[in-house]
Amino acid sequence: KLRDQIDELDNQIIELLEKRFQVAKKIFSYKKEIKHPNEDKNREQNILKKINSDKVKQTYQKIFEINKNQKQQ
């Protein structure tokens, strides 16, 4: 029963992360088009401030890192 809950949560997380990366890619393309700086450290810091759990904070930092790497491709 608990495994089923974890599986359902994992499915939701996967779906949301895929959507997040797609939107981030669109934002990057738009910013590139208008020659706007891509990185927004203030936005990242504001998101991290909302997070109480160190593990979740580390996860978001990794998400930011992946987005930055995606921009370079």
Short mmCIF file of N, CA, C and O in Angstrom, two decimals:
data_model
loop_
_atom_site.label_atom_id
_atom_site.label_comp_id
_atom_site.label_asym_id
_atom_site.label_seq_id
_atom_site.Cartn_x
_atom_site.Cartn_y
_atom_site.Cartn_z
N LYS A 1 0.83 -1.20 0.00
CA LYS A 1 0.00 0.00 0.00
C LYS A 1 0.87 1.27 0.00
O LYS A 1 0.61 2.19 -0.76
N LEU A 2 1.87 1.30 0.84
CA LEU A 2 2.77 2.45 0.86
C LEU A 2 3.56 2.54 -0.44
O LEU A 2 3.80 3.64 -0.96
N ARG A 3 3.95 1.41 -0.97
CA ARG A 3 4.66 1.37 -2.26
C ARG A 3 3.79 1.97 -3.36
O ARG A 3 4.29 2.68 -4.23
N ASP A 4 2.52 1.67 -3.33
CA ASP A 4 1.60 2.23 -4.32
C ASP A 4 1.55 3.75 -4.22
O ASP A 4 1.49 4.44 -5.23
N GLN A 5 1.56 4.24 -2.99
CA GLN A 5 1.55 5.69 -2.78
C GLN A 5 2.83 6.32 -3.35
O GLN A 5 2.77 7.37 -4.01
N ILE A 6 3.96 5.68 -3.09
CA ILE A 6 5.24 6.17 -3.62
C ILE A 6 5.22 6.15 -5.14
O ILE A 6 5.65 7.10 -5.80
N ASP A 7 4.72 5.07 -5.72
CA ASP A 7 4.64 4.98 -7.18
C ASP A 7 3.79 6.10 -7.76
O ASP A 7 4.16 6.71 -8.78
N GLU A 8 2.67 6.38 -7.14
CA GLU A 8 1.78 7.45 -7.62
C GLU A 8 2.47 8.80 -7.49
O GLU A 8 2.41 9.63 -8.41
N LEU A 9 3.12 9.05 -6.37
CA LEU A 9 3.85 10.30 -6.19
C LEU A 9 4.98 10.44 -7.21
O LEU A 9 5.18 11.52 -7.79
N ASP A 10 5.70 9.36 -7.45
CA ASP A 10 6.77 9.39 -8.45
C ASP A 10 6.22 9.74 -9.83
O ASP A 10 6.82 10.54 -10.56
N ASN A 11 5.10 9.16 -10.19
CA ASN A 11 4.48 9.47 -11.48
C ASN A 11 4.12 10.95 -11.59
O ASN A 11 4.33 11.58 -12.63
N GLN A 12 3.59 11.50 -10.52
CA GLN A 12 3.23 12.92 -10.51
C GLN A 12 4.47 13.80 -10.62
O GLN A 12 4.48 14.79 -11.37
N ILE A 13 5.51 13.45 -9.87
CA ILE A 13 6.76 14.23 -9.89
C ILE A 13 7.37 14.20 -11.29
O ILE A 13 7.79 15.23 -11.82
N ILE A 14 7.41 13.02 -11.89
CA ILE A 14 7.97 12.88 -13.23
C ILE A 14 7.21 13.77 -14.22
O ILE A 14 7.82 14.50 -15.01
N GLU A 15 5.90 13.70 -14.17
CA GLU A 15 5.08 14.49 -15.08
C GLU A 15 5.32 15.99 -14.89
O GLU A 15 5.49 16.74 -15.85
N LEU A 16 5.37 16.43 -13.64
CA LEU A 16 5.58 17.85 -13.35
C LEU A 16 6.98 18.32 -13.75
O LEU A 16 7.14 19.41 -14.30
N LEU A 17 7.99 17.49 -13.51
CA LEU A 17 9.34 17.87 -13.89
C LEU A 17 9.47 17.97 -15.41
O LEU A 17 10.12 18.90 -15.92
N GLU A 18 8.87 17.04 -16.12
CA GLU A 18 8.91 17.11 -17.58
C GLU A 18 8.26 18.39 -18.08
O GLU A 18 8.80 19.07 -18.96
N LYS A 19 7.13 18.75 -17.49
CA LYS A 19 6.45 20.00 -17.88
C LYS A 19 7.32 21.21 -17.54
O LYS A 19 7.43 22.15 -18.32
N ARG A 20 7.95 21.18 -16.36
CA ARG A 20 8.79 22.29 -15.93
C ARG A 20 9.96 22.49 -16.89
O ARG A 20 10.27 23.61 -17.28
N PHE A 21 10.61 21.40 -17.29
CA PHE A 21 11.74 21.51 -18.21
C PHE A 21 11.29 22.02 -19.58
O PHE A 21 12.01 22.78 -20.23
N GLN A 22 10.11 21.62 -20.03
CA GLN A 22 9.59 22.10 -21.31
C GLN A 22 9.34 23.61 -21.26
O GLN A 22 9.70 24.34 -22.18
N VAL A 23 8.74 24.07 -20.18
CA VAL A 23 8.46 25.50 -20.03
C VAL A 23 9.77 26.28 -19.92
O VAL A 23 9.93 27.34 -20.54
N ALA A 24 10.71 25.77 -19.15
CA ALA A 24 12.01 26.43 -19.00
C ALA A 24 12.72 26.56 -20.35
O ALA A 24 13.33 27.59 -20.64
N LYS A 25 12.60 25.53 -21.17
CA LYS A 25 13.21 25.57 -22.50
C LYS A 25 12.56 26.66 -23.36
O LYS A 25 13.25 27.38 -24.08
N LYS A 26 11.25 26.80 -23.27
CA LYS A 26 10.54 27.84 -24.02
C LYS A 26 10.97 29.23 -23.54
O LYS A 26 11.16 30.15 -24.35
N ILE A 27 11.12 29.38 -22.23
CA ILE A 27 11.56 30.66 -21.67
C ILE A 27 12.96 30.98 -22.18
O ILE A 27 13.24 32.11 -22.58
N PHE A 28 13.84 29.99 -22.17
CA PHE A 28 15.20 30.20 -22.65
C PHE A 28 15.19 30.64 -24.11
O PHE A 28 15.89 31.58 -24.50
N SER A 29 14.40 29.98 -24.93
CA SER A 29 14.32 30.33 -26.35
C SER A 29 13.83 31.76 -26.53
O SER A 29 14.37 32.52 -27.35
N TYR A 30 12.81 32.12 -25.77
CA TYR A 30 12.27 33.48 -25.86
C TYR A 30 13.31 34.51 -25.44
O TYR A 30 13.52 35.52 -26.12
N LYS A 31 13.99 34.26 -24.31
CA LYS A 31 15.00 35.20 -23.83
C LYS A 31 16.15 35.33 -24.83
O LYS A 31 16.71 36.41 -25.01
N LYS A 32 16.49 34.22 -25.46
CA LYS A 32 17.55 34.24 -26.47
C LYS A 32 17.12 35.11 -27.65
O LYS A 32 17.92 35.89 -28.18
N GLU A 33 15.87 34.98 -28.05
CA GLU A 33 15.31 35.77 -29.16
C GLU A 33 15.38 37.26 -28.89
O GLU A 33 15.74 38.04 -29.77
N ILE A 34 15.04 37.65 -27.68
CA ILE A 34 15.01 39.08 -27.36
C ILE A 34 16.32 39.56 -26.73
O ILE A 34 16.41 40.69 -26.26
N LYS A 35 17.31 38.67 -26.72
CA LYS A 35 18.65 38.98 -26.20
C LYS A 35 18.59 39.47 -24.74
O LYS A 35 19.20 40.46 -24.36
N HIS A 36 17.85 38.74 -23.96
CA HIS A 36 17.68 39.02 -22.53
C HIS A 36 18.57 38.07 -21.74
O HIS A 36 18.70 36.90 -22.10
N PRO A 37 19.19 38.55 -20.65
CA PRO A 37 20.01 37.62 -19.84
C PRO A 37 19.16 36.44 -19.37
O PRO A 37 18.01 36.60 -18.98
N ASN A 38 19.75 35.27 -19.42
CA ASN A 38 18.99 34.06 -19.10
C ASN A 38 18.90 33.76 -17.62
O ASN A 38 17.86 33.34 -17.14
N GLU A 39 19.96 33.95 -16.91
CA GLU A 39 19.99 33.53 -15.51
C GLU A 39 19.32 34.58 -14.64
O GLU A 39 19.54 35.78 -14.79
N ASP A 40 18.50 34.11 -13.70
CA ASP A 40 17.81 35.00 -12.78
C ASP A 40 18.06 34.49 -11.36
O ASP A 40 17.27 33.73 -10.80
N LYS A 41 19.19 34.91 -10.80
CA LYS A 41 19.60 34.45 -9.47
C LYS A 41 18.57 34.84 -8.40
O LYS A 41 18.34 34.09 -7.46
N ASN A 42 17.97 36.01 -8.54
CA ASN A 42 16.96 36.44 -7.56
C ASN A 42 15.79 35.48 -7.52
O ASN A 42 15.29 35.13 -6.46
N ARG A 43 15.36 35.07 -8.70
CA ARG A 43 14.23 34.12 -8.78
C ARG A 43 14.60 32.81 -8.11
O ARG A 43 13.82 32.26 -7.33
N GLU A 44 15.78 32.32 -8.41
CA GLU A 44 16.24 31.07 -7.78
C GLU A 44 16.27 31.20 -6.26
O GLU A 44 15.80 30.33 -5.55
N GLN A 45 16.84 32.30 -5.79
CA GLN A 45 16.94 32.51 -4.34
C GLN A 45 15.56 32.62 -3.69
O GLN A 45 15.35 32.09 -2.60
N ASN A 46 14.63 33.27 -4.36
CA ASN A 46 13.27 33.39 -3.81
C ASN A 46 12.59 32.03 -3.71
O ASN A 46 11.88 31.76 -2.75
N ILE A 47 12.83 31.18 -4.70
CA ILE A 47 12.26 29.83 -4.64
C ILE A 47 12.88 29.05 -3.50
O ILE A 47 12.19 28.41 -2.70
N LEU A 48 14.21 29.12 -3.38
CA LEU A 48 14.90 28.37 -2.32
C LEU A 48 14.50 28.84 -0.93
O LEU A 48 14.45 28.03 0.00
N LYS A 49 14.19 30.12 -0.79
CA LYS A 49 13.77 30.66 0.52
C LYS A 49 12.45 30.04 1.00
O LYS A 49 12.20 29.95 2.20
N LYS A 50 11.62 29.62 0.06
CA LYS A 50 10.31 29.03 0.41
C LYS A 50 10.44 27.60 0.93
O LYS A 50 9.48 27.06 1.48
N ILE A 51 11.59 26.99 0.73
CA ILE A 51 11.76 25.56 1.01
C ILE A 51 12.40 25.37 2.38
O ILE A 51 13.46 25.93 2.66
N ASN A 52 11.77 24.56 3.20
CA ASN A 52 12.29 24.30 4.55
C ASN A 52 13.21 23.08 4.61
O ASN A 52 14.14 23.04 5.39
N SER A 53 12.95 22.11 3.78
CA SER A 53 13.70 20.86 3.80
C SER A 53 15.00 20.98 3.01
O SER A 53 15.00 21.41 1.85
N ASP A 54 16.11 20.60 3.64
CA ASP A 54 17.41 20.63 2.95
C ASP A 54 17.41 19.70 1.74
O ASP A 54 18.00 20.02 0.71
N LYS A 55 16.74 18.57 1.85
CA LYS A 55 16.71 17.61 0.74
C LYS A 55 15.97 18.19 -0.46
O LYS A 55 16.39 18.04 -1.61
N VAL A 56 14.86 18.86 -0.20
CA VAL A 56 14.09 19.47 -1.28
C VAL A 56 14.88 20.64 -1.87
O VAL A 56 14.91 20.84 -3.08
N LYS A 57 15.56 21.39 -1.01
CA LYS A 57 16.39 22.50 -1.47
C LYS A 57 17.49 21.99 -2.41
O LYS A 57 17.74 22.56 -3.47
N GLN A 58 18.14 20.90 -2.03
CA GLN A 58 19.18 20.30 -2.87
C GLN A 58 18.61 19.83 -4.20
O GLN A 58 19.24 19.97 -5.25
N THR A 59 17.41 19.30 -4.15
CA THR A 59 16.75 18.84 -5.37
C THR A 59 16.50 20.02 -6.31
O THR A 59 16.76 19.92 -7.51
N TYR A 60 16.01 21.12 -5.77
CA TYR A 60 15.76 22.30 -6.60
C TYR A 60 17.06 22.87 -7.15
O TYR A 60 17.10 23.33 -8.30
N GLN A 61 18.11 22.86 -6.37
CA GLN A 61 19.40 23.34 -6.87
C GLN A 61 19.86 22.49 -8.05
O GLN A 61 20.40 23.00 -9.03
N LYS A 62 19.61 21.20 -7.99
CA LYS A 62 19.94 20.31 -9.09
C LYS A 62 19.07 20.62 -10.31
O LYS A 62 19.55 20.62 -11.44
N ILE A 63 17.79 20.90 -10.08
CA ILE A 63 16.89 21.27 -11.17
C ILE A 63 17.42 22.54 -11.86
O ILE A 63 17.46 22.61 -13.09
N PHE A 64 17.82 23.54 -11.08
CA PHE A 64 18.37 24.76 -11.65
C PHE A 64 19.62 24.45 -12.49
O PHE A 64 19.80 24.99 -13.57
N GLU A 65 20.46 23.59 -11.96
CA GLU A 65 21.69 23.21 -12.67
C GLU A 65 21.37 22.53 -14.01
O GLU A 65 21.97 22.83 -15.04
N ILE A 66 20.41 21.63 -13.98
CA ILE A 66 20.00 20.93 -15.21
C ILE A 66 19.46 21.94 -16.22
O ILE A 66 19.79 21.87 -17.41
N ASN A 67 18.66 22.89 -15.77
CA ASN A 67 18.13 23.92 -16.66
C ASN A 67 19.26 24.73 -17.30
O ASN A 67 19.22 25.04 -18.48
N LYS A 68 20.26 25.08 -16.50
CA LYS A 68 21.39 25.85 -17.03
C LYS A 68 22.14 25.04 -18.07
O LYS A 68 22.55 25.58 -19.10
N ASN A 69 22.33 23.76 -17.82
CA ASN A 69 23.01 22.91 -18.79
C ASN A 69 22.19 22.76 -20.06
O ASN A 69 22.73 22.69 -21.15
N GLN A 70 20.88 22.71 -19.91
CA GLN A 70 19.98 22.60 -21.07
C GLN A 70 20.11 23.84 -21.95
O GLN A 70 20.05 23.75 -23.16
N LYS A 71 20.32 24.98 -21.35
CA LYS A 71 20.45 26.24 -22.09
C LYS A 71 21.70 26.23 -22.96
O LYS A 71 21.73 26.85 -24.02
N GLN A 72 22.73 25.54 -22.53
CA GLN A 72 23.99 25.52 -23.26
C GLN A 72 23.94 24.57 -24.44
O GLN A 72 24.82 24.58 -25.28
N GLN A 73 22.94 23.72 -24.51
CA GLN A 73 22.86 22.74 -25.60
C GLN A 73 22.22 23.32 -26.84
O GLN A 73 21.47 24.22 -26.85
#
